Tab-separated table of N, CA and C in Angstrom:
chain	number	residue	atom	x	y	z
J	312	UNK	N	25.519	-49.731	-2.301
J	312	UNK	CA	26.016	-48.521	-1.666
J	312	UNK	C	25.005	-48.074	-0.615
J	313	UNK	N	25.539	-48.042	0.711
J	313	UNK	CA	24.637	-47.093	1.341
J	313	UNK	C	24.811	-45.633	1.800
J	314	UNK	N	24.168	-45.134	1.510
J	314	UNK	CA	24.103	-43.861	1.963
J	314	UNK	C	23.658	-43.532	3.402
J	315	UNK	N	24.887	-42.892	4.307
J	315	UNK	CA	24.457	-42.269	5.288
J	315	UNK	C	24.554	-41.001	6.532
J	316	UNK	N	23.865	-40.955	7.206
J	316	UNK	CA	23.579	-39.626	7.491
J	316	UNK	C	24.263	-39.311	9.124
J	317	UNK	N	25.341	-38.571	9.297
J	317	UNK	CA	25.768	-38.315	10.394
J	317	UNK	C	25.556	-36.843	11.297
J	318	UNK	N	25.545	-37.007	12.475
J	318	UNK	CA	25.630	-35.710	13.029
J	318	UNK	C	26.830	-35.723	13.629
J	319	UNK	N	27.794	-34.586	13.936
J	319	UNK	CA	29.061	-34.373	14.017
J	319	UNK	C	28.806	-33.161	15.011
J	320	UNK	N	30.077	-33.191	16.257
J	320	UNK	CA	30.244	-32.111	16.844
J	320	UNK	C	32.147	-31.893	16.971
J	321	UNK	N	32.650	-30.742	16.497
J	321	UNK	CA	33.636	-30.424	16.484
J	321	UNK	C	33.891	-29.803	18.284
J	322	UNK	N	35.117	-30.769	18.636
J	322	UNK	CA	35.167	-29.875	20.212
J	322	UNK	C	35.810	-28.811	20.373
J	323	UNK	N	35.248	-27.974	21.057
J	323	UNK	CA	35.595	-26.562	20.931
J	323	UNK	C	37.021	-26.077	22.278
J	324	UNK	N	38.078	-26.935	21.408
J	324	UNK	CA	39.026	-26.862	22.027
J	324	UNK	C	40.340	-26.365	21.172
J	325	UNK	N	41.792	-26.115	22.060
J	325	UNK	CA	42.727	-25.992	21.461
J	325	UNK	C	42.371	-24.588	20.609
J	326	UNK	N	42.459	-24.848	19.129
J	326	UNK	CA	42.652	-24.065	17.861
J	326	UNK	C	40.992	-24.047	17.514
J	327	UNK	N	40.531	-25.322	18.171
J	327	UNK	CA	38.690	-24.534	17.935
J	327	UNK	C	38.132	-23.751	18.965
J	328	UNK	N	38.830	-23.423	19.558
J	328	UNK	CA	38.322	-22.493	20.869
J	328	UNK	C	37.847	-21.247	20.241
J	329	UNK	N	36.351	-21.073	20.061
J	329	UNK	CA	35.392	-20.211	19.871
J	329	UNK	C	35.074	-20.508	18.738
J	330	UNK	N	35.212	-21.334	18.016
J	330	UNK	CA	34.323	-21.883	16.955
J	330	UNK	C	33.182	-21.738	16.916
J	331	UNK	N	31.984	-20.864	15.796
J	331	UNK	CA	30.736	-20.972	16.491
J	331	UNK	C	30.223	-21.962	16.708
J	332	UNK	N	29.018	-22.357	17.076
J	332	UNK	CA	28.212	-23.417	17.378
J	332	UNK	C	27.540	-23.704	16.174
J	333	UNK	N	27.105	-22.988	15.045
J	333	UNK	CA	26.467	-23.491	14.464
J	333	UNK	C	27.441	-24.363	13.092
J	334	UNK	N	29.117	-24.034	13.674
J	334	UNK	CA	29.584	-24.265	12.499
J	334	UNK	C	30.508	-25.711	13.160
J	335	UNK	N	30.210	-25.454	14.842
J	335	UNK	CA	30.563	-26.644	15.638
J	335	UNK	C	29.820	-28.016	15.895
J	336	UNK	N	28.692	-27.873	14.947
J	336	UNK	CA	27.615	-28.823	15.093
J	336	UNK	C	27.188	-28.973	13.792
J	337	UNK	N	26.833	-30.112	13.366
J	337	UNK	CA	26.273	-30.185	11.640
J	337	UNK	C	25.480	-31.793	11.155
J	338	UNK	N	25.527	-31.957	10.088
J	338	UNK	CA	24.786	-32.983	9.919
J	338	UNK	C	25.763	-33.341	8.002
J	339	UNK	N	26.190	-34.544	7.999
J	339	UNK	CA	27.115	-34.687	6.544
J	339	UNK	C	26.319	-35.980	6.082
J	340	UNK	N	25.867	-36.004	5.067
J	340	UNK	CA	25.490	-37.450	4.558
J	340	UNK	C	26.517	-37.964	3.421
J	341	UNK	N	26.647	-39.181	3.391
J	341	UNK	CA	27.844	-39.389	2.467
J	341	UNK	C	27.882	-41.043	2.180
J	342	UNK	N	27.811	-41.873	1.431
J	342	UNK	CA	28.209	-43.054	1.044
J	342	UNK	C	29.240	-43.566	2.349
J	343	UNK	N	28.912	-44.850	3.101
J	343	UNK	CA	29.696	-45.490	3.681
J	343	UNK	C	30.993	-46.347	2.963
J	344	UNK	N	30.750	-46.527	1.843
J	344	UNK	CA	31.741	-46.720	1.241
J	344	UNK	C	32.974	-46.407	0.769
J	345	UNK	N	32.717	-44.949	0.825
J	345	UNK	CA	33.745	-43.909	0.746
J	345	UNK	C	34.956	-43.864	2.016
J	346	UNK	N	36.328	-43.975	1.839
J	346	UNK	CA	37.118	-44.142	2.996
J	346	UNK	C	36.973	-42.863	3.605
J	347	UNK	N	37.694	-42.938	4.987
J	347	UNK	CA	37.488	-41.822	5.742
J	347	UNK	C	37.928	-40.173	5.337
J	348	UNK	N	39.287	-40.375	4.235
J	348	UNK	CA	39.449	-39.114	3.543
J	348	UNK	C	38.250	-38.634	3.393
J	349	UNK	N	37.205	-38.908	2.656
J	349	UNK	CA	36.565	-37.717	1.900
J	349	UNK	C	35.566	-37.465	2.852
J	350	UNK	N	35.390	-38.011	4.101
J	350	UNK	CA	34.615	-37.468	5.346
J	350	UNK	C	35.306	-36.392	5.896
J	351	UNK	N	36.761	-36.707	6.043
J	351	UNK	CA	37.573	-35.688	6.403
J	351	UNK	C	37.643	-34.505	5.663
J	352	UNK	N	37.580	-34.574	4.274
J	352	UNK	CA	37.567	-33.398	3.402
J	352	UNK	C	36.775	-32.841	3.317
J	353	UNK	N	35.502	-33.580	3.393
J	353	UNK	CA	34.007	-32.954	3.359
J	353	UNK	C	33.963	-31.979	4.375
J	354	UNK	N	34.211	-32.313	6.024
J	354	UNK	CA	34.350	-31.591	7.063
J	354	UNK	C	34.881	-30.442	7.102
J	355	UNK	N	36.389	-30.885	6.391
J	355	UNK	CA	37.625	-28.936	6.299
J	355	UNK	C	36.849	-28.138	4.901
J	356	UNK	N	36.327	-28.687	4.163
J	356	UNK	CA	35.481	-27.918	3.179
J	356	UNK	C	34.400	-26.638	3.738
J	357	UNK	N	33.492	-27.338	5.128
J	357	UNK	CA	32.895	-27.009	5.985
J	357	UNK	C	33.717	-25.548	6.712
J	358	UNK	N	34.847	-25.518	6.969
J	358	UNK	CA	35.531	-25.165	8.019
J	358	UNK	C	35.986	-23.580	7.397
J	359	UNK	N	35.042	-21.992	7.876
J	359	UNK	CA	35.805	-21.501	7.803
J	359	UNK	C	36.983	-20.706	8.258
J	360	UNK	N	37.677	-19.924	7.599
J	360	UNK	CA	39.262	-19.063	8.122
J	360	UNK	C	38.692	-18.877	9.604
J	361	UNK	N	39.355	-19.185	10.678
J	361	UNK	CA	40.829	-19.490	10.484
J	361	UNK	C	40.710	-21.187	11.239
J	362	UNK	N	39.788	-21.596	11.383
J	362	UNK	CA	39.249	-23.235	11.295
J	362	UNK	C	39.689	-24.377	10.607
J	363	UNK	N	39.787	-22.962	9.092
J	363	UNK	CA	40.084	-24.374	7.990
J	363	UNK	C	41.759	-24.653	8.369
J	364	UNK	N	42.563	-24.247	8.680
J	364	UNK	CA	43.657	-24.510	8.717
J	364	UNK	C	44.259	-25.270	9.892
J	365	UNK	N	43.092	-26.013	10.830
J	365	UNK	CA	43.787	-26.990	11.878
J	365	UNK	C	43.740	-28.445	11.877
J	366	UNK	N	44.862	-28.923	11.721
J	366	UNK	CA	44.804	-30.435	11.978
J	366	UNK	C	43.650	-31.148	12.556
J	367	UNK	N	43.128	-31.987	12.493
J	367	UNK	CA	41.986	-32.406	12.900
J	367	UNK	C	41.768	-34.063	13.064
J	368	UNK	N	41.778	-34.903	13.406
J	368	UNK	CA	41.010	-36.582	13.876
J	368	UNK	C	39.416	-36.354	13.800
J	369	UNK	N	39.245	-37.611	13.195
J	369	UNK	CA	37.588	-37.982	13.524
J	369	UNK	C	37.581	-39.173	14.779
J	370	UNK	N	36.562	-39.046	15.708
J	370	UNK	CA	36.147	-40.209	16.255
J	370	UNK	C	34.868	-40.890	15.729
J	371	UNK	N	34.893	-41.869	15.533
J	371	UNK	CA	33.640	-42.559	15.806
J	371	UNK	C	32.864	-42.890	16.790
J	372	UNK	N	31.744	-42.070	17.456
J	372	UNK	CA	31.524	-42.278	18.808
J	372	UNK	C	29.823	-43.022	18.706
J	373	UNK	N	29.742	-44.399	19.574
J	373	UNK	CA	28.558	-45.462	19.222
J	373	UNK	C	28.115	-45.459	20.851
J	374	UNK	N	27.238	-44.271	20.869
J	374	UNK	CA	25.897	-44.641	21.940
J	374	UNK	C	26.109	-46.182	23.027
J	375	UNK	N	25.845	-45.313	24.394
J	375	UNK	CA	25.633	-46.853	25.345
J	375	UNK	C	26.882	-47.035	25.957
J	376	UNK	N	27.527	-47.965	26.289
J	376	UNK	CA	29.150	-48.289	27.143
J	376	UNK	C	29.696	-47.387	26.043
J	377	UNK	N	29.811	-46.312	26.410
J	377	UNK	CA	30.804	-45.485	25.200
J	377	UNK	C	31.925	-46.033	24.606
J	378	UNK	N	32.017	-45.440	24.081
J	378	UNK	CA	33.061	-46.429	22.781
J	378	UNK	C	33.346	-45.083	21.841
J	379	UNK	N	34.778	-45.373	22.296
J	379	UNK	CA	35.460	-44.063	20.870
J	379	UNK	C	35.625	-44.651	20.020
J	380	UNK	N	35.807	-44.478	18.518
J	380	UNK	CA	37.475	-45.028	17.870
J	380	UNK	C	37.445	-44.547	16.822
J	381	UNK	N	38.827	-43.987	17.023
J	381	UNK	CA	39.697	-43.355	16.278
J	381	UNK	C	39.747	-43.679	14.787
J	382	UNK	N	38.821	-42.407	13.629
J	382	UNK	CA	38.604	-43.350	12.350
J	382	UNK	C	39.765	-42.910	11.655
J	383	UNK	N	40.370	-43.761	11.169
J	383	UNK	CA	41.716	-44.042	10.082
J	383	UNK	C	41.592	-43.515	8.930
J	384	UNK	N	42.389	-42.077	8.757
J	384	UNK	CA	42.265	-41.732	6.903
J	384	UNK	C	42.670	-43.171	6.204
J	385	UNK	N	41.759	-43.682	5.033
J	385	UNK	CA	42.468	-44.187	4.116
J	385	UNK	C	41.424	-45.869	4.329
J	386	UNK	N	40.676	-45.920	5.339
J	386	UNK	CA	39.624	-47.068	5.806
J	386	UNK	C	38.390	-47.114	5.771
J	387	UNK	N	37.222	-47.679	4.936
J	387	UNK	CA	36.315	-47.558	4.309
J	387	UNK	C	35.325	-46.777	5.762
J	388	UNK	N	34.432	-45.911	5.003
J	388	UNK	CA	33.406	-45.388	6.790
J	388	UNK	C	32.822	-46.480	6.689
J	389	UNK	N	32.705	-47.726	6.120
J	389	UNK	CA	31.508	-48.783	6.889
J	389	UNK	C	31.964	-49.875	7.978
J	390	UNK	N	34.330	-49.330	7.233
J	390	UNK	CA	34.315	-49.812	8.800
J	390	UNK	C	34.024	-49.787	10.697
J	391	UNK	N	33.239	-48.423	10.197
J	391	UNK	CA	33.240	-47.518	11.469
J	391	UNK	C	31.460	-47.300	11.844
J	392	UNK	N	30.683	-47.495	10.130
J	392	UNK	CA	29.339	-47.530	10.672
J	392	UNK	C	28.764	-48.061	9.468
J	393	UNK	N	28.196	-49.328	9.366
J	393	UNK	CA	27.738	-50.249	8.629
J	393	UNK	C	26.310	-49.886	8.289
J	394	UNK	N	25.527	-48.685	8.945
J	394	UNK	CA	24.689	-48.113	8.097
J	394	UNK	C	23.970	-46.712	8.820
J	395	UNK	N	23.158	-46.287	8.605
J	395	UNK	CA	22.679	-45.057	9.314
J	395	UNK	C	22.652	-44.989	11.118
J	396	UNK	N	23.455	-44.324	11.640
J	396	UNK	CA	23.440	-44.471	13.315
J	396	UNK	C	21.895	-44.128	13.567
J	397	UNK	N	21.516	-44.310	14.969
J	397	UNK	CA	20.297	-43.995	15.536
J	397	UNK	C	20.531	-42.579	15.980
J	398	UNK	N	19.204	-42.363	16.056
J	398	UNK	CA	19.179	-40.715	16.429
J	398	UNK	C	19.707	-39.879	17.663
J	399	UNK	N	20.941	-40.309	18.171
J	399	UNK	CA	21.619	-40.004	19.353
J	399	UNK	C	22.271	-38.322	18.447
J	400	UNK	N	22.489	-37.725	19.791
J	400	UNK	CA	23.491	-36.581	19.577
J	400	UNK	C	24.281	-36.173	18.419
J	401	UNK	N	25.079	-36.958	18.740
J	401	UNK	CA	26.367	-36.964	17.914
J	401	UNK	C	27.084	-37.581	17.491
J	402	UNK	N	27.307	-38.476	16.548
J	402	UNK	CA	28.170	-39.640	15.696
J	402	UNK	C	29.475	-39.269	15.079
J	403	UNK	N	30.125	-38.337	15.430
J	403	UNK	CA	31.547	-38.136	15.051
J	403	UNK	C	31.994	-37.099	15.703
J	404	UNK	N	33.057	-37.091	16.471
J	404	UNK	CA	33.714	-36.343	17.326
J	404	UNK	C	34.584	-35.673	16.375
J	405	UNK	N	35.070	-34.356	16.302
J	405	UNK	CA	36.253	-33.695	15.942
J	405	UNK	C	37.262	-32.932	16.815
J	406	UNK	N	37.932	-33.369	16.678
J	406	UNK	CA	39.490	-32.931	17.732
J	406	UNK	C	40.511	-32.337	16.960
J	407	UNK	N	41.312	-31.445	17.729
J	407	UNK	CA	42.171	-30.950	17.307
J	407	UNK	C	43.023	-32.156	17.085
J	408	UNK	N	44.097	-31.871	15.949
J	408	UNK	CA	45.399	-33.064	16.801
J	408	UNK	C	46.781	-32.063	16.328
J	409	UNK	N	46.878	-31.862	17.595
J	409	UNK	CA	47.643	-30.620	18.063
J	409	UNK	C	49.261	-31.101	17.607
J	410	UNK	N	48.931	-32.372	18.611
J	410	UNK	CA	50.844	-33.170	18.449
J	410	UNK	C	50.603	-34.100	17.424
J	411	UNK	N	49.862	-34.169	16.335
J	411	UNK	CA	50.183	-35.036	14.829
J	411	UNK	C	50.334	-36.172	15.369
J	412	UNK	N	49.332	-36.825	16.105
J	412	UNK	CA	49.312	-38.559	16.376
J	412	UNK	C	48.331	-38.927	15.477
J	413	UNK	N	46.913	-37.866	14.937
J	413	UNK	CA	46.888	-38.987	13.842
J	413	UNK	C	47.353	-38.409	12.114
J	414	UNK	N	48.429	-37.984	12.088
J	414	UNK	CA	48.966	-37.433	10.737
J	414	UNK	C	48.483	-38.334	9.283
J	415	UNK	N	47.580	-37.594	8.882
J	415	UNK	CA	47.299	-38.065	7.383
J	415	UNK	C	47.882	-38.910	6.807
């Protein structure tokens, strides 16, 4: 099992428009083994009124020729990061998903 450590920025768009910053920025450590649900849950756990109640996508975002991608409820996180990222910014994007393209 590895354990690892992400920094996350929720974009402060749509339904997060005025989200604070300190609750728009964070740090989650969690078993890569674990599928992307309980990253996702961990996050809306995070999230309070009236936050907790918006649809939401994770990206996986990997430093350098940028590179999104879109992490899949229900797909292990080591498909997305095989062990602790380097100390860049931000390693997971959060988006609204306003029109349910990526529906649970």
């Amino acid at each position: 099992m590895t354990v690892i450590t992400f920094t996350y920025l929720i974009v402060p768009t749509g339904r997060f428009t005025g989200i604070p910053r300190n609750i728009a920025e964070g740090t989650i450590t969690i078993s890569n083994e674990l599928l992307v649900n309980n990253l996702h849950a961990q996050i809306q756990q995070l999230l309070p009124h009236p936050f907790s109640n918006v649809p939401f996508y994770l990206r996986a975002f990997h430093p350098g020729p940028v590179e999104y991608r879109v992490m899949r409820q229900g797909i292990p996180i080591s498909q997305y990061f095989s062990d602790s990222p380097t100390a860049e910014p931000h390693h997971v994007l959060i988006e609204e998903d306003a029109y349910h393209i990526h529906t649970l």
